[in-house]
PDB file of C-alpha atoms in Angstrom:
ATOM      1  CA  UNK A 333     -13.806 -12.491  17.085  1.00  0.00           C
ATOM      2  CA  UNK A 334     -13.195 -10.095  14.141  1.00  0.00           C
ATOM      3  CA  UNK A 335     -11.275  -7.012  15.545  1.00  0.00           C
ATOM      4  CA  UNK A 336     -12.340  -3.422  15.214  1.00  0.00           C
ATOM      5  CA  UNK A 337     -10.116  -1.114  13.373  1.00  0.00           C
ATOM      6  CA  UNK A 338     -11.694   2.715  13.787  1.00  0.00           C
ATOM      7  CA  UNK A 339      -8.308   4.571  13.034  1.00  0.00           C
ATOM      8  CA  UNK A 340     -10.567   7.662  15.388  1.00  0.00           C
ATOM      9  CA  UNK A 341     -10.470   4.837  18.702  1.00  0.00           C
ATOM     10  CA  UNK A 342      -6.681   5.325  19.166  1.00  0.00           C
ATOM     11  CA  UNK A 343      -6.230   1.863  18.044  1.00  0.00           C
ATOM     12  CA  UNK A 344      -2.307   1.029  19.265  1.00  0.00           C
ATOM     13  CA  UNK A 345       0.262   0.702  16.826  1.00  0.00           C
ATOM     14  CA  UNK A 346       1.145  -3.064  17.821  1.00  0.00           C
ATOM     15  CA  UNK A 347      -2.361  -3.677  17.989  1.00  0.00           C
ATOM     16  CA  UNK A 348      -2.772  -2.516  14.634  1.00  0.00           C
ATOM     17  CA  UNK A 349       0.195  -5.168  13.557  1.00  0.00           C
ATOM     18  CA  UNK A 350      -1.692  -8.147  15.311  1.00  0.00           C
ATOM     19  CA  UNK A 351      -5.115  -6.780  13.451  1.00  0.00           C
ATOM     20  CA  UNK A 352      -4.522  -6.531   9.650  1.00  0.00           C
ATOM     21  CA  UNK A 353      -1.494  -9.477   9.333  1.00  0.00           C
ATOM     22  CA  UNK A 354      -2.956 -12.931   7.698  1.00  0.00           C
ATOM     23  CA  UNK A 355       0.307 -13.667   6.419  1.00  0.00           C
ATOM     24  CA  UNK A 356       3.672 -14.892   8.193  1.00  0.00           C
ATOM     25  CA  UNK A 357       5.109 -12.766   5.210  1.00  0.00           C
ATOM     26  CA  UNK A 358       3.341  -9.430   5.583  1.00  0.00           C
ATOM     27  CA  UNK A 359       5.255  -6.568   4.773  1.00  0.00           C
ATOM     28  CA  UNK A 360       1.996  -3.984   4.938  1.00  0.00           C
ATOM     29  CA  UNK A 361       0.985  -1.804   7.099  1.00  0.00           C
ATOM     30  CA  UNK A 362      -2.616  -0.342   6.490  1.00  0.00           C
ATOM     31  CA  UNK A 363      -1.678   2.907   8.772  1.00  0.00           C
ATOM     32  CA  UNK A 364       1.235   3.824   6.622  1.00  0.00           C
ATOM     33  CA  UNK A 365      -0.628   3.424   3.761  1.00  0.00           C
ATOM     34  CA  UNK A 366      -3.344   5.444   4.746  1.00  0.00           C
ATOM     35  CA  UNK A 367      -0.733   8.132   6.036  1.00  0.00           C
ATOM     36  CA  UNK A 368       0.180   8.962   2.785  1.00  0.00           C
ATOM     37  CA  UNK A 369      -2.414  11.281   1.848  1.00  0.00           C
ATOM     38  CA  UNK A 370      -4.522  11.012   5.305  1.00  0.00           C
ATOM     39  CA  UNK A 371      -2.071  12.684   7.882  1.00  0.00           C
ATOM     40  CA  UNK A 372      -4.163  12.662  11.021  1.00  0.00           C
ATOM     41  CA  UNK A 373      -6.539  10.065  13.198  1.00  0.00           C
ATOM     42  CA  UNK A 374      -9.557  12.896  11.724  1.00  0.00           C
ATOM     43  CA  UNK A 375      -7.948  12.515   8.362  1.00  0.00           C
ATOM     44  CA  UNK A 376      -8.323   8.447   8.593  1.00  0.00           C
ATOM     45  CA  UNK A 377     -11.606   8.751   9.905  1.00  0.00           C
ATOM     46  CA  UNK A 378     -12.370  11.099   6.905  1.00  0.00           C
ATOM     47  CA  UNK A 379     -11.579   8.202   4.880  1.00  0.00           C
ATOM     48  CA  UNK A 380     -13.352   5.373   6.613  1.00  0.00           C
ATOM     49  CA  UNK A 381     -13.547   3.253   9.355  1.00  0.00           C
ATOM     50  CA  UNK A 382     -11.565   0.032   8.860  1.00  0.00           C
ATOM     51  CA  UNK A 383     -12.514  -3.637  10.683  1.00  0.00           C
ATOM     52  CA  UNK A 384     -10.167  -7.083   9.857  1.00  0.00           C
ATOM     53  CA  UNK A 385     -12.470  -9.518   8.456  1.00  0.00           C
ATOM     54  CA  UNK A 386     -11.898 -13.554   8.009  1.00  0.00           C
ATOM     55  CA  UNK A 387     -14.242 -13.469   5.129  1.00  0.00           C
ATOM     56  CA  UNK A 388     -16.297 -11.508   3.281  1.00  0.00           C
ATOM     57  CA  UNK A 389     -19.677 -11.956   1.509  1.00  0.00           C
ATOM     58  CA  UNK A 390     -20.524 -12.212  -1.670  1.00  0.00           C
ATOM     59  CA  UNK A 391     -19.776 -10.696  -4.250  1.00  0.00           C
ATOM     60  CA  UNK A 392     -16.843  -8.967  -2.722  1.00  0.00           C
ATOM     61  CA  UNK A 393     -15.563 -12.849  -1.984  1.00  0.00           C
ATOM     62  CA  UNK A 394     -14.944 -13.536  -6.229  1.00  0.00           C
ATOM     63  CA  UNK A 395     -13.659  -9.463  -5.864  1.00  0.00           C
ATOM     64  CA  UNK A 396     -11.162  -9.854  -3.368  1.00  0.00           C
ATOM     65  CA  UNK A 397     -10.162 -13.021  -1.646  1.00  0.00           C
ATOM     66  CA  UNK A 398      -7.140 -14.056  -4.527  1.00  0.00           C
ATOM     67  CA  UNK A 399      -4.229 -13.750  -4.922  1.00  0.00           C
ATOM     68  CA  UNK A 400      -4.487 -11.517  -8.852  1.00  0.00           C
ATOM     69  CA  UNK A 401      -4.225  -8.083  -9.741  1.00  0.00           C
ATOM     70  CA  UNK A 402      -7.420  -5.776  -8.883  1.00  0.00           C
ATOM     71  CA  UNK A 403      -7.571  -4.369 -12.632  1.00  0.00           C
ATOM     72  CA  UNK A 404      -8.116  -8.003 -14.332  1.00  0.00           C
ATOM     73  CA  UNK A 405     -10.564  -8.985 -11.615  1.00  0.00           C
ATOM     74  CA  UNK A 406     -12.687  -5.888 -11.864  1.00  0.00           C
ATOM     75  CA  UNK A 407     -12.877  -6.054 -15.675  1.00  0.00           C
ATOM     76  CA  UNK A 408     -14.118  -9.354 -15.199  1.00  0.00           C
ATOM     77  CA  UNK A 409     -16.997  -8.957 -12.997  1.00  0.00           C
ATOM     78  CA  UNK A 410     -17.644  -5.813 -15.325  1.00  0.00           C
ATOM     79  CA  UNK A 411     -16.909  -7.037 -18.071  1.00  0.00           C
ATOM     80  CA  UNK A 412     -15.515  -3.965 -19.803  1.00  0.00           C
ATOM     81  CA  UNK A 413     -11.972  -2.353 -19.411  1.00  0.00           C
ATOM     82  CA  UNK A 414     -11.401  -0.057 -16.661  1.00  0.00           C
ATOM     83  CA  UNK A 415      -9.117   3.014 -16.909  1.00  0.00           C
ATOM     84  CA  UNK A 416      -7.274   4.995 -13.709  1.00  0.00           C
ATOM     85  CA  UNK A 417      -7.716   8.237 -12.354  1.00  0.00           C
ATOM     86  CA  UNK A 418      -5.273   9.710 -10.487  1.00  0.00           C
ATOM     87  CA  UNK A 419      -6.352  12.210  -7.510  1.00  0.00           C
ATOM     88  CA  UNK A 420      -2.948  12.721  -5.682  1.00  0.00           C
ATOM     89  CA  UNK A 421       0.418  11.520  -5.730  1.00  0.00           C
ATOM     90  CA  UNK A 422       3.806  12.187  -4.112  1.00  0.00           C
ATOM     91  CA  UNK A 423       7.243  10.780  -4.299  1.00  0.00           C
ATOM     92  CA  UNK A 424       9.826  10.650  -1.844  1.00  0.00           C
ATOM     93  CA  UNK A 425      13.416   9.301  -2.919  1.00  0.00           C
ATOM     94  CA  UNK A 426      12.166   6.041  -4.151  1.00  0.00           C
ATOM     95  CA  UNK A 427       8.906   5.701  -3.248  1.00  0.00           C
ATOM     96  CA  UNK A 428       5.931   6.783  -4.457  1.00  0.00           C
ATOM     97  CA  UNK A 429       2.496   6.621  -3.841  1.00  0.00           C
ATOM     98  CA  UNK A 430      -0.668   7.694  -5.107  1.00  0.00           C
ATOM     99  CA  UNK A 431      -4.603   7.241  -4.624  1.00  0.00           C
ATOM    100  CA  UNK A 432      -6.577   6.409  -7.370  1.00  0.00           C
ATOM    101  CA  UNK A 433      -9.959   5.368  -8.692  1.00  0.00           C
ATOM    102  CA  UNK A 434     -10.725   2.820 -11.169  1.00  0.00           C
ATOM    103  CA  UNK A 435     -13.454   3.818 -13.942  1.00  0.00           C
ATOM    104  CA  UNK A 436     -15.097   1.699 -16.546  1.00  0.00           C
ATOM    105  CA  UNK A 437     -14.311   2.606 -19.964  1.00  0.00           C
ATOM    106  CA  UNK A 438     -17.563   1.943 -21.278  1.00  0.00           C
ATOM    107  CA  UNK A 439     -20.324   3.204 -17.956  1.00  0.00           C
ATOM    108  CA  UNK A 440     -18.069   5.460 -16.297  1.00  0.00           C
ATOM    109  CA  UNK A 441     -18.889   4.120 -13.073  1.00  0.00           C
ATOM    110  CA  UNK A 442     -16.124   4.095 -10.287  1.00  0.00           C
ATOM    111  CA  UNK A 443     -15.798   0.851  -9.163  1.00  0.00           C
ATOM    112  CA  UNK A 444     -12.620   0.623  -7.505  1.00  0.00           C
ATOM    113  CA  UNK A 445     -10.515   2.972  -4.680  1.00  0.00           C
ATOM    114  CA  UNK A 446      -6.846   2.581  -3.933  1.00  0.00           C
ATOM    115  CA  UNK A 447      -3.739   3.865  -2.363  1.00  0.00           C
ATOM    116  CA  UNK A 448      -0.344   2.615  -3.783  1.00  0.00           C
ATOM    117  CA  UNK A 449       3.084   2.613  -2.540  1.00  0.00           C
ATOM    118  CA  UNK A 450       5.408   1.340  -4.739  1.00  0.00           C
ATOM    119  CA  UNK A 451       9.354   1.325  -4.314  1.00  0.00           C
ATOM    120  CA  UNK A 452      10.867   2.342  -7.658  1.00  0.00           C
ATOM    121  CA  UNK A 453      14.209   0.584  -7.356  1.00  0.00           C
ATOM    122  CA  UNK A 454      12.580  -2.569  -7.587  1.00  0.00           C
ATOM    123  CA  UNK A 455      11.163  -1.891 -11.091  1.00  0.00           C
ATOM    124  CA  UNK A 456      12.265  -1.701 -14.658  1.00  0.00           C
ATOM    125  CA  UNK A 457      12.570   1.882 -15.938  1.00  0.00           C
ATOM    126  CA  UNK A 458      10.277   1.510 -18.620  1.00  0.00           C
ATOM    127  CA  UNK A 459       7.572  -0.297 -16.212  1.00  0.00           C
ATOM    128  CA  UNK A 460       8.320   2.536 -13.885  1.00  0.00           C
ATOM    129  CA  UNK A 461       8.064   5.586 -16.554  1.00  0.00           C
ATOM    130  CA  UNK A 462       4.852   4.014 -17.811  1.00  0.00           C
ATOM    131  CA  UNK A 463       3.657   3.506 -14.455  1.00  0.00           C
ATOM    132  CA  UNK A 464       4.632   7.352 -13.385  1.00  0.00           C
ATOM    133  CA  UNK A 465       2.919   8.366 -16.848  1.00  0.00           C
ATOM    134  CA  UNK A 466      -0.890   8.156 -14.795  1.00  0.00           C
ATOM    135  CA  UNK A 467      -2.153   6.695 -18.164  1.00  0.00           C
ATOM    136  CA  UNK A 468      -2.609   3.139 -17.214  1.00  0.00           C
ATOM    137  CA  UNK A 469      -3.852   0.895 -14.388  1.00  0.00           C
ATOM    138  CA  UNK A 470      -0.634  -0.360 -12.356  1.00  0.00           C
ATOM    139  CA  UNK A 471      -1.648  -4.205 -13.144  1.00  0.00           C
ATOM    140  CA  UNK A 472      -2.065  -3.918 -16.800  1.00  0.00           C
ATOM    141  CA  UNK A 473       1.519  -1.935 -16.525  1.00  0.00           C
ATOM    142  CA  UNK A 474       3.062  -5.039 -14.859  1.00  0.00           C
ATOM    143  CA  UNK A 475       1.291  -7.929 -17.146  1.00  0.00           C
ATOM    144  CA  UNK A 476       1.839  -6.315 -20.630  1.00  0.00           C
ATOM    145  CA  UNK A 477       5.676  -5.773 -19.941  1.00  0.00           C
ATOM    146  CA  UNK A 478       5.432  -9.374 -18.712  1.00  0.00           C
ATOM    147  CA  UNK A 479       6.763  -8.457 -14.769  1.00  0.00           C
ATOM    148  CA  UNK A 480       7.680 -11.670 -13.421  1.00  0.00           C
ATOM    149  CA  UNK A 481       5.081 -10.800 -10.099  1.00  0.00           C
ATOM    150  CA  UNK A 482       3.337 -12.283  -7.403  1.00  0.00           C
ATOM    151  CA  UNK A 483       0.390 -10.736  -5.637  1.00  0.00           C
ATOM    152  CA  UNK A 484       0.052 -11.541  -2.150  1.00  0.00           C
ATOM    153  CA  UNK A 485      -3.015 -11.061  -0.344  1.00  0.00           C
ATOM    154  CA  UNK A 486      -2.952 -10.044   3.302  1.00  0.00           C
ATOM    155  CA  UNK A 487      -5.562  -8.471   4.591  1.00  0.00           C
ATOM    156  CA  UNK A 488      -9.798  -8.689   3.994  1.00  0.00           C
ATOM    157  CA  UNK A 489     -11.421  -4.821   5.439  1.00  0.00           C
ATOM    158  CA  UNK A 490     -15.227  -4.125   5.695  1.00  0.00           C
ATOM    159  CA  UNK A 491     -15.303  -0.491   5.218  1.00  0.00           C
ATOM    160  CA  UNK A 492     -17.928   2.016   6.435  1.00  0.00           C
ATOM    161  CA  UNK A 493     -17.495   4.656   3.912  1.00  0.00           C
ATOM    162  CA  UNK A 494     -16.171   8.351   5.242  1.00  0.00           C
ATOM    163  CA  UNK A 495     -16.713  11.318   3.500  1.00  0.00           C
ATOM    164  CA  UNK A 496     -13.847  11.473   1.365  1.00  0.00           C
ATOM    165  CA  UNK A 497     -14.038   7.978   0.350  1.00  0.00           C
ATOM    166  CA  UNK A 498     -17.536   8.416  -0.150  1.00  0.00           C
ATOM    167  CA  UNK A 499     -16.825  11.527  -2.684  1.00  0.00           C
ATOM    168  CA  UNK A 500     -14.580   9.415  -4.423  1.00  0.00           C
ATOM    169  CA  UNK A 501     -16.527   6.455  -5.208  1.00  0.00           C
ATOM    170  CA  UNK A 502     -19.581   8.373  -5.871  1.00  0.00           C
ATOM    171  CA  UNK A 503     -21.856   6.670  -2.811  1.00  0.00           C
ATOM    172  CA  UNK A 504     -22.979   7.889   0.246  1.00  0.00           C
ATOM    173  CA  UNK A 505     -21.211   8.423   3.815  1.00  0.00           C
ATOM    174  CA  UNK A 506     -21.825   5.369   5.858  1.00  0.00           C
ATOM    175  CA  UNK A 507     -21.979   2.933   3.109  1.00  0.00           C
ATOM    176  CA  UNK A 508     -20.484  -0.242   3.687  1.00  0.00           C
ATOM    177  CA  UNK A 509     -18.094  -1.895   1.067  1.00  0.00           C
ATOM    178  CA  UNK A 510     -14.984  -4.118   1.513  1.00  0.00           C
ATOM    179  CA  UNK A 511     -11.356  -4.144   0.733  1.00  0.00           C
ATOM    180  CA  UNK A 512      -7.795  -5.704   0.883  1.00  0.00           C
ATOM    181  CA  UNK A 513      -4.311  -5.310   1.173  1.00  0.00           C
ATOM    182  CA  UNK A 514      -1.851  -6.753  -0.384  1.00  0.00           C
ATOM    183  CA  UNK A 515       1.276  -6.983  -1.562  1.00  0.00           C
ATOM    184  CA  UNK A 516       3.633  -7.561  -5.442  1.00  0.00           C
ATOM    185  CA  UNK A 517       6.341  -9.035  -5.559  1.00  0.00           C
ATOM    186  CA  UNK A 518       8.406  -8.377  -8.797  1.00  0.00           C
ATOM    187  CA  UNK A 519      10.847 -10.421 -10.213  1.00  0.00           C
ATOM    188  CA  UNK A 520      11.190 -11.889  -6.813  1.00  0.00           C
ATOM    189  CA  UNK A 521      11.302  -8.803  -4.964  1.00  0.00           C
ATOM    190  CA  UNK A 522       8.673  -6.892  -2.674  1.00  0.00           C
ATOM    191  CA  UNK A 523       7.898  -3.718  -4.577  1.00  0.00           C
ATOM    192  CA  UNK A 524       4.061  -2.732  -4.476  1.00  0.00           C
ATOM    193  CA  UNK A 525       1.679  -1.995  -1.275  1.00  0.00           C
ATOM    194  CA  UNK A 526      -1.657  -2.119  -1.850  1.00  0.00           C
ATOM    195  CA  UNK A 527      -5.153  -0.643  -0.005  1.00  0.00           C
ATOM    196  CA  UNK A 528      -8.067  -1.591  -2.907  1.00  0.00           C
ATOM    197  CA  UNK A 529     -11.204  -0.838  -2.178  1.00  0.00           C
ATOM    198  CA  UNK A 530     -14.315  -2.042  -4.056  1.00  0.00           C
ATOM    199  CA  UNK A 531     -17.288   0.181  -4.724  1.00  0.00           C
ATOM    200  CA  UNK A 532     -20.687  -0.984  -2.844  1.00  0.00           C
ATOM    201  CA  UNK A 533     -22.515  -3.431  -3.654  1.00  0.00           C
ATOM    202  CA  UNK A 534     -25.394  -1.378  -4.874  1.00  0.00           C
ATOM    203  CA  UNK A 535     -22.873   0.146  -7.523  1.00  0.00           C
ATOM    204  CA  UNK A 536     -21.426  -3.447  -8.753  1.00  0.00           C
ATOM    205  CA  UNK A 537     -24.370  -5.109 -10.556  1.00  0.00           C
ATOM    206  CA  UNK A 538     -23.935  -8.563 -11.688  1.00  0.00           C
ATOM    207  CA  UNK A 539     -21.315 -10.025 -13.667  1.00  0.00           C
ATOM    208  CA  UNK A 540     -22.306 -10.167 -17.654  1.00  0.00           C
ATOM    209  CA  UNK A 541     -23.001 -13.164 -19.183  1.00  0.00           C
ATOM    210  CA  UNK A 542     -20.003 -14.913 -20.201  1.00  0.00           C
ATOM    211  CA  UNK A 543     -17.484 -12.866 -18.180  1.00  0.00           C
ATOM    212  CA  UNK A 544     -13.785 -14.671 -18.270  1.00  0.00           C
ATOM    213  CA  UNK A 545     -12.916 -16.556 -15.059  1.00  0.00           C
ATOM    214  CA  UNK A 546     -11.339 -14.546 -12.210  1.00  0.00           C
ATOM    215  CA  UNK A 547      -7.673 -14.158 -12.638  1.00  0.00           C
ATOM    216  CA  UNK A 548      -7.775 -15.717 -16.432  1.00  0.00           C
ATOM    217  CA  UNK A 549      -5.308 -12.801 -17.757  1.00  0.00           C
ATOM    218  CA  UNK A 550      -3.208 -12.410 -15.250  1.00  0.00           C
TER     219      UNK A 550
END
């Protein structure tokens, strides 16, 4: 049975552990993540309510369930580059994190939400300045300054949209979408936690004719 995660139910904190791991090498946790800008059970709830999935359906399946970066997969299915938009960030020694949105360059349409954390030690300091510039989307960062990386998937989310999220990603409260987390190694070291978000299906249209394979850049 697919567990419930509502972050309002007072969902325990070892619970939560047993709920979002699919990996014997998981090294994020969805709470922390979500505590970075979302401070409160209200706060989570403000962003969504959360439940583990096995699967999920098409499209989000092509979207999600890989082990690539977000921004090559995206500008795939949409076949046109996306651009980020950063709405908060904070730093703390080093680590910092910051929620974003993904935009395509060409529609403007927001098709992707996400909260990074991202240790700074355990990057380059011109992938890190470039990264801490806001100008481009953390995966294109890491593949043009050739980042020796893996991306580990851990975690598949259906999401019932909250307000915030649903400001965000320009769709309505209660709309349901799906998400992962996941985790980057780079250059052999765990450096970048991920919450991504897709937008709903009603906002992701079909992939254009002749779109590269998933994954084919990265």
């Amino acid at each position: 049975m697919v567990g419930q995660f509502d972050f309002s139910s007072g969902t325990s904190e070892s619970d939560v552990m047993g709920q979002m791991t699919s990996s014997g090498d998981s090294r994020v946790e969805i709470r922390e993540l979500i505590d970075q800008f979302y401070h409160s059970p209200a706060e989570h709830s403000d962003l969504g309510e959360f439940e583990k999935q096995t699967t999920v359906p098409a499209p989000f399946d092509t979207l999600l369930d890989h082990n690539a970066h977000m921004t090559v997969t995206v500008e795939s299915h949409h076949g046109q580059s996306v651009g980020v938009e950063v709405h908060r960030c904070r730093q703390h020694e080093n680590w910092y994190s910051r929620e974003i949105t993904l935009v395509t360059s060409e529609s403007k349409k927001v098709v992707q939400y996400g909260i990074v954390r991202l240790d700074t030690m355990a990057l380059a300091d011109e992938v890190w300045r470039r990264i801490e510039s806001q100008q481009t989307p953390l995966g294109r960062v890491l593949i043009e300054h050739n980042v020796l990386r893996e991306v580990q998937l851990l975690g598949l989310w259906k999401v019932h949209a909250g307000p915030s999220l649903a400001a965000l990603m320009k769709c309505s409260v209660g709309d349901v979408t799906y998400g992962r987390t996941a985790l980057i190694y780079c250059d052999s070291k765990p450096a970048i936690e991920l919450l991504e978000i897709v937008a709903p299906e009603s906002s992701l249209g079909a992939p254009p004719p002749g779109a590269s394979p998933l994954g084919a850049t990265s």
